[in-house]
Amino acid sequence: MTQEQIKSAIIEQILEIAPDIDEADIIPDKNIQRSLEIDSFDFLKILMNLSEILGVEVPESDYAKVDTVDHMCAYFMEHR
Amino acid sequence: MSQFVMPSLGADMESAILMEWHVKEGDHVTKGQVIAEVETNKGVIEIEVFEEGFVEKILVKEETECSVGTPLAIIRTEGEKPITKEAPQSERIKVSPAARKKAKEMGIELSSLAEGTGEIHLSQIETTSKPLSNTSQPSGMRQAIARAMSRSNAEIPHYYLTTSINMTPALHWLEALNATRGIKERILPAALLIRAVVLALKTVPELNGFWENDAPNISPAINPAIAIALHKEGLITPALLNADSMGLDETMHQLDDLITRTRAGKLRNTEITQQTITITNLGDLGVESVFGVIYPPQIALVGLGRIMDAPWAEGDALCVRKVMKATLAGDHRATDGRTGAKFLEKLNDLLQHPQELL
């Protein structure tokens, strides 16, 4: 998968888990949880879905590295 | 024969719309089976039947608004003979979904239009509607919250107690546990906290129950209401039923299921009527402490703030620890501060020995 494809997979999963979010409100360099009011349950679900799509499970100790869409994308590029 | 009536789904509910039947006349039903869906100001709720038997007659058509207590169906228990004569029809108003939506937007009372025919169509609403003032009509959910919270503040003499809890031991323990598990089996701190509150309530049951007929009524089951924010607007506090019988993994699993169903509008009537205490965790919003308003007839609410890095004295050294402020709102008619303090002390104690929470 290219970086663009990973990025759109991330955005797709955010919208899947929190369907009332407007895609235009997803700003790639903003904290996902805080800017979109996504709680820890939804965040875990997004990571769960992405682990199935991309085959990468993010350990809890790496959560700080996946706080924004951009960071998450870079993380998956590095670990796939 | 018995009547299956529109249940009261909370003290603030006057009526609801019977949206869909899951059974038809002649069907066999068992205790606890979901037989219909109703739309309330809390969303769509699945309602269960509390006896075994056969659906003798359905009295109310789908998409009908019925007040609480309206007979919806007749249930014949095993062994009884089927009835032959027509069952009494309840008064009801037939409204098309489009008309109902419009009426809500315009703030029109439906019963005022239904006189005579008992039916309302969209065209009637449109011809009746007058321009409204600038004040917008609050949503049904907002109105329900407004009623319950006004009643609470008027009737319940609240007292508040707060304690700071060192969460470092519990979080370290959880991190170590999750590191050995796949992503699907991970436990979130929210589940650990609910488990700790439930266990603490087992030691201090006086906070788990209701204030009814001028006396406290302690509930043997612990059904904590979990405050769940909806993505769009508002808040629902459905019960995690019988949480006292769940271990930590089961608490996480059931909590996940409850949140998913709450947001999808798929709750059951028992879940929105049998709450015995409320737990609100505004931690995700980043506030330090929550002084909640008790939901009547409950007698306590546990407010959990954000877990944050804070200075902490250990022995004679000052260090930085993960600290959470837990606040108990108690109904002073039912309990005194001493009971509340005992509860917070137990909660703190459990979180210092998290392995006991498994």
Short mmCIF file of C-alpha atoms in Angstrom, two decimals:
data_model
loop_
_atom_site.label_atom_id
_atom_site.label_comp_id
_atom_site.label_asym_id
_atom_site.label_seq_id
_atom_site.Cartn_x
_atom_site.Cartn_y
_atom_site.Cartn_z
CA MET A 1 0.00 0.00 0.00
CA THR A 2 1.16 3.49 -0.76
CA GLN A 3 1.21 6.25 1.80
CA GLU A 4 -1.89 7.77 0.22
CA GLN A 5 -3.75 4.48 0.42
CA ILE A 6 -2.86 4.05 4.08
CA LYS A 7 -3.98 7.58 4.80
CA SER A 8 -7.34 7.05 3.13
CA ALA A 9 -7.75 3.73 4.98
CA ILE A 10 -7.22 5.59 8.28
CA ILE A 11 -9.75 8.28 7.37
CA GLU A 12 -12.20 5.66 6.18
CA GLN A 13 -12.00 3.81 9.52
CA ILE A 14 -12.44 7.02 11.54
CA LEU A 15 -15.63 7.71 9.57
CA GLU A 16 -16.74 4.10 9.93
CA ILE A 17 -16.48 4.17 13.73
CA ALA A 18 -17.75 7.72 14.21
CA PRO A 19 -20.17 8.17 11.31
CA ASP A 20 -21.37 11.65 12.26
CA ILE A 21 -17.95 13.18 11.81
CA ASP A 22 -17.62 15.34 8.73
CA GLU A 23 -14.66 14.27 6.62
CA ALA A 24 -13.67 17.92 6.25
CA ASP A 25 -13.17 18.11 10.04
CA ILE A 26 -10.39 15.51 9.96
CA ILE A 27 -7.22 17.62 9.97
CA PRO A 28 -4.16 15.37 9.40
CA ASP A 29 -1.87 17.08 11.91
CA LYS A 30 -4.44 17.49 14.72
CA ASN A 31 -4.79 15.08 17.64
CA ILE A 32 -7.41 12.56 16.48
CA GLN A 33 -9.07 11.96 19.84
CA ARG A 34 -9.18 15.56 21.01
CA SER A 35 -10.09 17.30 17.75
CA LEU A 36 -12.82 14.82 16.81
CA GLU A 37 -14.02 13.98 20.36
CA ILE A 38 -13.22 10.30 19.90
CA ASP A 39 -13.15 8.39 23.18
CA SER A 40 -10.77 5.61 24.15
CA PHE A 41 -13.25 2.91 23.06
CA ASP A 42 -13.67 4.35 19.58
CA PHE A 43 -9.93 4.91 19.26
CA LEU A 44 -9.26 1.27 20.14
CA LYS A 45 -11.85 0.17 17.56
CA ILE A 46 -10.22 2.26 14.86
CA LEU A 47 -6.86 0.60 15.65
CA MET A 48 -8.51 -2.82 15.71
CA ASN A 49 -10.03 -2.34 12.25
CA LEU A 50 -6.77 -0.97 10.89
CA SER A 51 -4.85 -3.93 12.30
CA GLU A 52 -7.08 -6.20 10.23
CA ILE A 53 -6.64 -4.15 7.08
CA LEU A 54 -2.92 -3.40 7.41
CA GLY A 55 -1.76 -6.34 9.52
CA VAL A 56 -0.09 -4.10 12.11
CA GLU A 57 -1.15 -4.08 15.76
CA VAL A 58 -0.15 -0.88 17.54
CA PRO A 59 0.99 -1.72 21.09
CA GLU A 60 -0.23 0.61 23.82
CA SER A 61 3.30 1.81 24.43
CA ASP A 62 3.26 3.31 20.91
CA TYR A 63 -0.01 5.23 21.23
CA ALA A 64 1.89 8.50 21.45
CA LYS A 65 3.23 7.81 17.94
CA VAL A 66 -0.25 7.45 16.41
CA ASP A 67 -1.95 10.53 17.85
CA THR A 68 -2.59 12.29 14.51
CA VAL A 69 -3.55 10.97 11.06
CA ASP A 70 -0.11 11.98 9.74
CA HIS A 71 1.75 10.26 12.58
CA MET A 72 -0.43 7.17 12.30
CA CYS A 73 0.23 6.99 8.58
CA ALA A 74 4.01 7.26 9.12
CA TYR A 75 3.83 4.60 11.82
CA PHE A 76 2.06 2.12 9.56
CA MET A 77 4.47 2.88 6.68
CA GLU A 78 7.38 2.06 8.98
CA HIS A 79 5.92 -1.08 10.60
CA ARG A 80 4.10 -2.81 7.76
CA MET B 1 -54.77 -13.25 29.65
CA SER B 2 -52.65 -10.26 30.42
CA GLN B 3 -52.08 -6.94 28.79
CA PHE B 4 -48.70 -5.96 27.48
CA VAL B 5 -48.58 -2.21 28.05
CA MET B 6 -46.32 0.62 26.96
CA PRO B 7 -43.69 0.54 29.72
CA SER B 8 -42.43 3.62 31.49
CA LEU B 9 -38.85 3.99 30.32
CA GLY B 10 -37.80 6.51 32.93
CA ALA B 11 -39.61 8.94 35.20
CA ASP B 12 -39.48 11.62 32.52
CA MET B 13 -41.29 9.64 29.83
CA GLU B 14 -44.93 10.33 29.07
CA SER B 15 -45.35 8.57 25.74
CA ALA B 16 -43.41 6.79 23.01
CA ILE B 17 -43.96 5.65 19.46
CA LEU B 18 -44.47 1.96 18.81
CA MET B 19 -42.17 1.65 15.80
CA GLU B 20 -42.06 -2.02 14.97
CA TRP B 21 -43.49 -5.32 16.12
CA HIS B 22 -41.08 -8.27 16.17
CA VAL B 23 -43.97 -10.72 16.59
CA LYS B 24 -47.36 -11.29 15.02
CA GLU B 25 -50.64 -12.59 16.40
CA GLY B 26 -50.43 -16.26 17.28
CA ASP B 27 -46.65 -16.24 17.88
CA HIS B 28 -45.23 -17.99 20.91
CA VAL B 29 -43.19 -15.68 23.16
CA THR B 30 -40.82 -16.42 26.01
CA LYS B 31 -39.90 -14.39 29.09
CA GLY B 32 -37.34 -11.73 28.22
CA GLN B 33 -37.94 -11.93 24.46
CA VAL B 34 -37.77 -8.62 22.58
CA ILE B 35 -41.17 -8.26 20.98
CA ALA B 36 -41.24 -4.64 19.85
CA GLU B 37 -39.21 -1.50 19.27
CA VAL B 38 -40.33 1.88 20.53
CA GLU B 39 -38.91 5.30 19.83
CA THR B 40 -38.47 7.51 22.85
CA ASN B 41 -36.56 10.70 23.46
CA LYS B 42 -33.65 8.41 24.39
CA GLY B 43 -33.62 6.79 20.97
CA VAL B 44 -35.04 3.48 19.77
CA ILE B 45 -35.47 1.00 22.63
CA GLU B 46 -36.17 -2.71 22.31
CA ILE B 47 -38.87 -3.83 24.72
CA GLU B 48 -39.14 -7.25 26.27
CA VAL B 49 -42.12 -9.28 27.40
CA PHE B 50 -42.04 -10.57 30.98
CA GLU B 51 -44.05 -13.74 30.67
CA GLU B 52 -44.32 -16.79 28.52
CA GLY B 53 -47.33 -17.35 26.27
CA PHE B 54 -48.89 -16.50 22.93
CA VAL B 55 -49.57 -13.16 21.28
CA GLU B 56 -53.37 -13.25 21.34
CA LYS B 57 -53.97 -9.85 19.80
CA ILE B 58 -51.97 -6.86 18.71
CA LEU B 59 -53.85 -3.73 19.73
CA VAL B 60 -51.66 -0.99 18.35
CA LYS B 61 -50.36 -0.59 14.82
CA GLU B 62 -46.77 0.29 14.02
CA GLU B 63 -45.80 3.98 14.07
CA THR B 64 -48.44 4.87 16.65
CA GLU B 65 -47.72 7.20 19.53
CA CYS B 66 -48.98 5.74 22.82
CA SER B 67 -48.89 7.10 26.33
CA VAL B 68 -47.31 5.07 29.14
CA GLY B 69 -49.64 2.32 30.28
CA THR B 70 -51.50 2.01 26.96
CA PRO B 71 -52.26 -1.67 26.25
CA LEU B 72 -50.21 -2.69 23.21
CA ALA B 73 -51.02 -6.38 22.97
CA ILE B 74 -52.76 -9.19 24.79
CA ILE B 75 -50.65 -12.14 25.89
CA ARG B 76 -52.35 -15.47 26.51
CA THR B 77 -50.51 -17.75 28.87
CA GLU B 78 -50.10 -21.45 28.19
CA GLY B 79 -53.31 -23.39 28.83
CA GLU B 80 -55.69 -20.45 28.47
CA LYS B 81 -58.28 -20.56 25.70
CA PRO B 82 -58.05 -18.03 22.89
CA ILE B 83 -60.53 -15.16 23.18
CA THR B 84 -63.12 -14.62 20.50
CA LYS B 85 -64.50 -11.19 21.16
CA GLU B 86 -62.77 -8.01 20.13
CA ALA B 87 -60.43 -6.56 22.72
CA PRO B 88 -61.01 -2.94 23.67
CA GLN B 89 -59.05 -0.59 21.46
CA SER B 90 -57.04 2.09 23.16
CA GLU B 91 -57.21 5.67 22.11
CA ARG B 92 -54.43 6.50 19.75
CA ILE B 93 -53.38 8.97 17.15
CA LYS B 94 -52.18 7.83 13.76
CA VAL B 95 -49.46 10.10 12.44
CA SER B 96 -47.29 9.63 9.40
CA PRO B 97 -43.55 9.81 10.17
CA ALA B 98 -43.13 12.89 7.96
CA ALA B 99 -45.98 14.64 9.77
CA ARG B 100 -44.53 13.79 13.17
CA LYS B 101 -41.14 15.15 12.22
CA LYS B 102 -42.62 18.35 10.87
CA ALA B 103 -44.84 18.80 13.93
CA LYS B 104 -41.81 18.43 16.18
CA GLU B 105 -39.88 21.01 14.21
CA MET B 106 -42.80 23.42 14.35
CA GLY B 107 -43.55 22.73 18.02
CA ILE B 108 -47.14 21.64 17.32
CA GLU B 109 -49.08 19.51 19.79
CA LEU B 110 -50.29 16.49 17.81
CA SER B 111 -53.31 15.72 19.98
CA SER B 112 -54.78 19.13 19.13
CA LEU B 113 -54.99 18.15 15.45
CA ALA B 114 -56.29 14.63 15.77
CA GLU B 115 -59.73 15.41 17.13
CA GLY B 116 -62.47 13.64 15.23
CA THR B 117 -60.56 11.43 12.82
CA GLY B 118 -57.67 10.31 15.03
CA GLU B 119 -55.39 10.66 12.02
CA ILE B 120 -52.88 13.33 11.11
CA HIS B 121 -51.28 13.90 7.71
CA LEU B 122 -48.38 16.08 6.69
CA SER B 123 -50.67 18.49 4.81
CA GLN B 124 -52.57 19.22 8.05
CA ILE B 125 -49.37 20.13 9.86
CA GLU B 126 -48.28 22.40 7.06
CA THR B 127 -51.58 24.29 6.91
CA THR B 128 -51.69 24.66 10.70
CA SER B 129 -48.13 25.73 11.15
CA LYS B 130 -47.54 29.31 12.07
CA PRO B 131 -44.21 31.06 11.96
CA LEU B 132 -42.34 30.47 15.18
CA SER B 133 -40.33 32.89 17.23
CA ASN B 134 -36.55 32.80 17.15
CA THR B 135 -36.26 30.44 20.11
CA SER B 136 -35.59 27.02 18.69
CA GLN B 137 -37.37 24.00 20.12
CA PRO B 138 -34.92 21.88 22.16
CA SER B 139 -34.69 18.24 21.12
CA GLY B 140 -36.70 15.60 22.96
CA MET B 141 -33.54 14.35 24.60
CA ARG B 142 -32.60 17.85 25.79
CA GLN B 143 -36.07 18.26 27.28
CA ALA B 144 -35.86 14.88 29.04
CA ILE B 145 -32.47 15.76 30.54
CA ALA B 146 -33.84 19.16 31.58
CA ARG B 147 -36.79 17.60 33.42
CA ALA B 148 -34.75 14.95 35.24
CA MET B 149 -32.00 17.34 36.27
CA SER B 150 -34.41 20.03 37.49
CA ARG B 151 -36.20 17.43 39.58
CA SER B 152 -32.89 16.21 40.96
CA ASN B 153 -31.69 19.63 41.98
CA ALA B 154 -35.05 20.53 43.51
CA GLU B 155 -35.53 17.32 45.49
CA ILE B 156 -32.15 15.80 46.30
CA PRO B 157 -29.93 17.38 48.97
CA HIS B 158 -26.57 16.53 47.40
CA TYR B 159 -23.32 16.22 49.30
CA TYR B 160 -19.95 15.94 47.56
CA LEU B 161 -16.73 14.21 48.60
CA THR B 162 -13.52 14.09 46.56
CA THR B 163 -10.37 12.08 46.87
CA SER B 164 -7.19 12.02 44.77
CA ILE B 165 -6.19 8.53 43.72
CA ASN B 166 -2.70 7.50 42.66
CA MET B 167 -3.43 5.59 39.45
CA THR B 168 0.18 4.67 38.64
CA PRO B 169 0.03 1.16 40.16
CA ALA B 170 -3.23 0.32 38.36
CA LEU B 171 -2.07 1.71 35.02
CA HIS B 172 1.29 -0.08 35.20
CA TRP B 173 -0.47 -3.31 36.00
CA LEU B 174 -2.89 -2.79 33.10
CA GLU B 175 -0.08 -1.94 30.67
CA ALA B 176 1.75 -5.12 31.62
CA LEU B 177 -1.44 -7.13 31.20
CA ASN B 178 -2.28 -5.60 27.81
CA ALA B 179 1.29 -6.10 26.56
CA THR B 180 0.69 -9.86 26.77
CA ARG B 181 -2.58 -9.65 24.83
CA GLY B 182 -3.70 -9.08 21.25
CA ILE B 183 -5.42 -5.83 20.35
CA LYS B 184 -8.87 -7.41 20.60
CA GLU B 185 -8.38 -8.54 24.19
CA ARG B 186 -7.06 -5.27 25.55
CA ILE B 187 -8.66 -3.73 28.60
CA LEU B 188 -9.20 0.02 28.75
CA PRO B 189 -8.76 2.00 31.97
CA ALA B 190 -12.49 2.91 31.78
CA ALA B 191 -13.41 -0.76 32.27
CA LEU B 192 -10.93 -1.15 35.12
CA LEU B 193 -12.44 1.88 36.86
CA ILE B 194 -16.00 0.59 36.51
CA ARG B 195 -14.91 -2.77 37.87
CA ALA B 196 -13.30 -1.01 40.86
CA VAL B 197 -16.43 1.08 41.54
CA VAL B 198 -18.61 -2.05 41.42
CA LEU B 199 -16.35 -3.94 43.82
CA ALA B 200 -16.24 -0.97 46.19
CA LEU B 201 -20.06 -0.89 46.14
CA LYS B 202 -20.11 -4.50 47.27
CA THR B 203 -18.38 -3.31 50.43
CA VAL B 204 -20.52 -0.17 50.76
CA PRO B 205 -23.92 -1.18 49.32
CA GLU B 206 -25.72 1.77 50.96
CA LEU B 207 -24.97 3.90 47.88
CA ASN B 208 -26.43 1.45 45.39
CA GLY B 209 -30.20 1.80 45.14
CA PHE B 210 -33.07 4.25 45.23
CA TRP B 211 -34.87 6.78 47.38
CA GLU B 212 -38.50 5.67 47.25
CA ASN B 213 -41.49 6.50 49.48
CA ASP B 214 -39.30 8.56 51.80
CA ALA B 215 -36.92 5.68 52.49
CA PRO B 216 -33.77 4.24 51.02
CA ASN B 217 -34.21 1.01 49.08
CA ILE B 218 -30.88 -0.78 48.57
CA SER B 219 -30.64 -2.84 45.39
CA PRO B 220 -29.15 -6.34 45.62
CA ALA B 221 -28.03 -6.16 41.96
CA ILE B 222 -25.42 -3.59 40.97
CA ASN B 223 -26.48 -2.04 37.65
CA PRO B 224 -24.27 1.01 37.17
CA ALA B 225 -25.54 3.55 34.66
CA ILE B 226 -22.68 4.49 32.40
CA ALA B 227 -22.81 8.02 31.03
CA ILE B 228 -22.24 7.64 27.29
CA ALA B 229 -21.95 10.72 25.11
CA LEU B 230 -23.58 10.44 21.71
CA HIS B 231 -21.51 11.68 18.82
CA LYS B 232 -24.14 14.14 17.67
CA GLU B 233 -25.73 15.57 20.77
CA GLY B 234 -26.73 14.59 24.26
CA LEU B 235 -26.02 11.81 26.63
CA ILE B 236 -27.58 8.49 27.56
CA THR B 237 -26.93 6.60 30.78
CA PRO B 238 -27.88 2.95 30.19
CA ALA B 239 -27.20 0.28 32.79
CA LEU B 240 -24.44 -2.28 32.67
CA LEU B 241 -26.78 -4.90 34.08
CA ASN B 242 -25.54 -7.18 36.88
CA ALA B 243 -22.03 -5.77 36.71
CA ASP B 244 -21.38 -7.36 40.12
CA SER B 245 -21.33 -10.78 38.47
CA MET B 246 -18.70 -9.82 35.85
CA GLY B 247 -14.94 -10.16 36.03
CA LEU B 248 -12.68 -7.58 34.41
CA ASP B 249 -12.70 -9.12 30.91
CA GLU B 250 -16.47 -9.48 30.96
CA THR B 251 -16.85 -5.88 32.18
CA MET B 252 -14.75 -4.67 29.22
CA HIS B 253 -16.64 -6.83 26.76
CA GLN B 254 -20.10 -5.83 28.02
CA LEU B 255 -19.14 -2.17 28.24
CA ASP B 256 -17.94 -2.20 24.64
CA ASP B 257 -21.20 -3.82 23.58
CA LEU B 258 -23.26 -1.31 25.59
CA ILE B 259 -21.47 1.70 24.06
CA THR B 260 -21.87 0.31 20.54
CA ARG B 261 -25.57 -0.38 21.02
CA THR B 262 -26.19 2.98 22.72
CA ARG B 263 -24.72 4.81 19.77
CA ALA B 264 -26.60 2.63 17.30
CA GLY B 265 -29.89 3.25 19.19
CA LYS B 266 -30.33 -0.41 20.14
CA LEU B 267 -30.91 -0.45 23.88
CA ARG B 268 -33.32 -2.62 25.82
CA ASN B 269 -35.95 -1.33 28.23
CA THR B 270 -34.31 -3.02 31.22
CA GLU B 271 -31.10 -1.17 30.44
CA ILE B 272 -32.72 2.25 30.63
CA THR B 273 -34.94 1.60 33.64
CA GLN B 274 -32.93 -0.48 36.10
CA GLN B 275 -29.90 1.70 36.83
CA THR B 276 -28.92 1.66 40.51
CA ILE B 277 -26.08 4.24 40.53
CA THR B 278 -24.43 6.43 37.87
CA ILE B 279 -20.77 6.49 36.87
CA THR B 280 -19.65 9.42 34.78
CA ASN B 281 -16.16 9.55 33.42
CA LEU B 282 -15.41 12.85 31.76
CA GLY B 283 -11.75 11.92 31.64
CA ASP B 284 -11.71 11.90 27.86
CA LEU B 285 -12.73 15.54 27.86
CA GLY B 286 -9.75 16.45 29.97
CA VAL B 287 -11.45 17.88 33.06
CA GLU B 288 -9.98 17.31 36.52
CA SER B 289 -13.10 16.58 38.50
CA VAL B 290 -16.81 15.99 37.96
CA PHE B 291 -19.43 17.11 40.48
CA GLY B 292 -22.42 15.30 39.05
CA VAL B 293 -26.16 15.66 39.50
CA ILE B 294 -27.78 12.48 40.83
CA TYR B 295 -30.38 10.91 38.55
CA PRO B 296 -33.54 10.30 40.62
CA PRO B 297 -34.58 7.95 42.13
CA GLN B 298 -30.90 6.89 42.41
CA ILE B 299 -29.03 8.04 45.50
CA ALA B 300 -25.44 8.43 44.32
CA LEU B 301 -23.23 9.32 41.38
CA VAL B 302 -19.52 8.65 40.98
CA GLY B 303 -17.66 11.25 38.91
CA LEU B 304 -14.21 10.34 37.62
CA GLY B 305 -11.92 13.03 36.27
CA ARG B 306 -8.97 12.92 33.90
CA ILE B 307 -5.94 10.86 34.85
CA MET B 308 -3.13 13.39 34.82
CA ASP B 309 0.51 13.74 35.78
CA ALA B 310 0.64 15.48 39.15
CA PRO B 311 3.04 16.00 42.04
CA TRP B 312 2.60 13.28 44.65
CA ALA B 313 4.19 12.88 48.07
CA GLU B 314 5.48 9.40 48.88
CA GLY B 315 7.18 9.04 52.25
CA ASP B 316 9.13 12.26 52.50
CA ALA B 317 9.87 12.50 48.78
CA LEU B 318 7.97 14.39 46.14
CA CYS B 319 7.45 12.59 42.83
CA VAL B 320 5.22 12.68 39.75
CA ARG B 321 2.38 10.17 39.53
CA LYS B 322 -0.71 9.52 37.41
CA VAL B 323 -3.46 11.00 39.57
CA MET B 324 -7.24 10.90 39.22
CA LYS B 325 -9.82 12.78 41.25
CA ALA B 326 -12.82 10.64 42.17
CA THR B 327 -15.86 12.56 43.38
CA LEU B 328 -18.89 11.04 45.00
CA ALA B 329 -22.23 12.86 44.86
CA GLY B 330 -24.48 11.42 47.54
CA ASP B 331 -28.13 11.92 48.44
CA HIS B 332 -28.00 13.19 52.03
CA ARG B 333 -31.48 11.80 52.74
CA ALA B 334 -30.17 8.28 52.14
CA THR B 335 -26.58 8.38 53.38
CA ASP B 336 -24.13 10.53 55.30
CA GLY B 337 -20.64 11.65 54.41
CA ARG B 338 -19.21 8.84 56.47
CA THR B 339 -20.68 6.23 54.10
CA GLY B 340 -19.44 8.18 51.10
CA ALA B 341 -15.95 8.43 52.60
CA LYS B 342 -15.89 4.69 53.24
CA PHE B 343 -16.74 4.08 49.60
CA LEU B 344 -14.00 6.37 48.27
CA GLU B 345 -11.48 4.82 50.63
CA LYS B 346 -12.35 1.34 49.38
CA LEU B 347 -12.18 2.50 45.75
CA ASN B 348 -8.73 3.94 46.37
CA ASP B 349 -7.61 0.80 48.13
CA LEU B 350 -8.73 -1.45 45.26
CA LEU B 351 -6.91 0.66 42.69
CA GLN B 352 -3.69 0.28 44.70
CA HIS B 353 -4.09 -3.52 44.42
CA PRO B 354 -5.35 -3.87 40.84
CA GLN B 355 -4.76 -7.63 40.63
CA GLU B 356 -7.81 -7.94 42.88
CA LEU B 357 -9.89 -6.45 40.07
CA LEU B 358 -9.44 -9.36 37.66
#
